[in-house]
Coordinates of C-alpha atoms in Angstrom, one line a residue:
X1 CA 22.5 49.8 2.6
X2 CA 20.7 47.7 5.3
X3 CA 20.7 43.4 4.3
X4 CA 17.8 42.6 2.5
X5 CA 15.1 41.0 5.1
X6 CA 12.8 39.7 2.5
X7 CA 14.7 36.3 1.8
X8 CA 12.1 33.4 1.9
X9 CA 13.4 31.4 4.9
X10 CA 14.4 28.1 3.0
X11 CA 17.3 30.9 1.5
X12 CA 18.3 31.8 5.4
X13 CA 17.9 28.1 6.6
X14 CA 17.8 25.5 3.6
X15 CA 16.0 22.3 4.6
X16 CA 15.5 18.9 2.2
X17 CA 11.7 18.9 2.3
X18 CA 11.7 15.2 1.2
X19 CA 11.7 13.2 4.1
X20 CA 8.8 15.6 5.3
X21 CA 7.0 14.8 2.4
X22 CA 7.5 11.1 2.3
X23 CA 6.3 11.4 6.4
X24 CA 3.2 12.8 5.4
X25 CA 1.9 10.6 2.7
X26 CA 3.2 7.7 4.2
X27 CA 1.4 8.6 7.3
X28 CA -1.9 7.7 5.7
X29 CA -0.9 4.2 3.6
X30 CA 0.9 6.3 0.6
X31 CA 4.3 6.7 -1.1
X32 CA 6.4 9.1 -2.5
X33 CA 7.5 8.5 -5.8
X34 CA 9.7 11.9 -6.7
X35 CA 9.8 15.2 -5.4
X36 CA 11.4 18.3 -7.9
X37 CA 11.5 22.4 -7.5
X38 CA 11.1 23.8 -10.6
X39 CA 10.8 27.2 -12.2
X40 CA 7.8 28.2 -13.1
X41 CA 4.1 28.6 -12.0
X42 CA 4.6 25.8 -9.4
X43 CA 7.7 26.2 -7.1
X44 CA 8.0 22.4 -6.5
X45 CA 6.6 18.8 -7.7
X46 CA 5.6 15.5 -5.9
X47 CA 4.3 12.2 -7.2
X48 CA 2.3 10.4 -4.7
X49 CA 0.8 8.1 -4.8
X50 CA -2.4 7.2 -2.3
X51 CA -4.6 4.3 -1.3
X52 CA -7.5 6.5 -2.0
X53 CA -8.9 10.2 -3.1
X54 CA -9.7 10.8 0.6
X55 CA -6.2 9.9 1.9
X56 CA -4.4 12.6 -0.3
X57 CA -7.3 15.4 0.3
X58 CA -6.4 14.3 3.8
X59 CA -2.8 15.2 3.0
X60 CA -3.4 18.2 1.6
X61 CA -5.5 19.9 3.7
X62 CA -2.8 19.5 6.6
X63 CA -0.5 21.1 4.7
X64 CA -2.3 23.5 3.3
X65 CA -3.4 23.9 6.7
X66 CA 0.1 24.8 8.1
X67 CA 0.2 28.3 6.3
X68 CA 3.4 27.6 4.6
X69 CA 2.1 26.8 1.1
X70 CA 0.7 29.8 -0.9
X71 CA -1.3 27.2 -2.9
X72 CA -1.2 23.8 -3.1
X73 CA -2.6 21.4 -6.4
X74 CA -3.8 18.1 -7.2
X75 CA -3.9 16.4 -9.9
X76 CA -5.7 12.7 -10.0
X77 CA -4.2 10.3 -12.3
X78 CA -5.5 7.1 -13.6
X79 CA -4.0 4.0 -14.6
X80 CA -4.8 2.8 -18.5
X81 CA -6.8 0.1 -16.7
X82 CA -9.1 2.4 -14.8
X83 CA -9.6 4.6 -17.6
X84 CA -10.6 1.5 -20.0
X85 CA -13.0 0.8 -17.7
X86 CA -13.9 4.1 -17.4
X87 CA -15.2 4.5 -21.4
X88 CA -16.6 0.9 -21.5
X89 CA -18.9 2.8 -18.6
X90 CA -19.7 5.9 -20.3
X91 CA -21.2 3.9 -23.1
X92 CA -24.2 3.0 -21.0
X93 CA -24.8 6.9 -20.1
X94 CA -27.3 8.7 -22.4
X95 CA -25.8 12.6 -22.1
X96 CA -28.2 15.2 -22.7
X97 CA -26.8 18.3 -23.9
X98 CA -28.9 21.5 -21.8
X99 CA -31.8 22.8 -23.2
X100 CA -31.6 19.9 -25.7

């Protein structure tokens, strides 16, 4: 039986990805916090944290960009402050419902 040639190439030539990772964020005024693999829907996990939204789209689009990502996530987080300030803003916003 021939070897099997479909082995994702971290299995033929492992590499720790962290360093990369902490390059890259770092690169535009960031830091890595953790990085995990996991089973599941999402192969791997990092907490970064950026100066600014723009900064880690900036990020992700040049990794994205290198083609060896099938798909790539982000998830914004914010702090209890932000989000305090956040509903003491939506107070002042009269919603309208469509059609209403």
């Amino acid at each position: 039986m021939p070897p099997n040639t479909n082995k994702a190439p971290t299995i033929e030539n492992p590499e720790d990805r962290r360093e990369a990772a902490r390059t890259y964020i770092e690169s535009v005024g960031g830091k890595l916090h953790g990085f995990w693999y996991a089973f599941g829907e999402h192969d791997g996990w990092n907490l970064w944290e950026a100066p600014d939204n723009v900064s880690m789209a900036a990020v992700a689009l040049a990794i994205g960009a290198g083609g060896a990502l099938s798909s790539i996530e982000t998830t914004v987080l914010l702090s209890v402050e932000d989000t305090m300030e956040a509903l003491k803003k939506a107070k002042s916003i009269r919603y309208r419902p469509p059609a209403a």
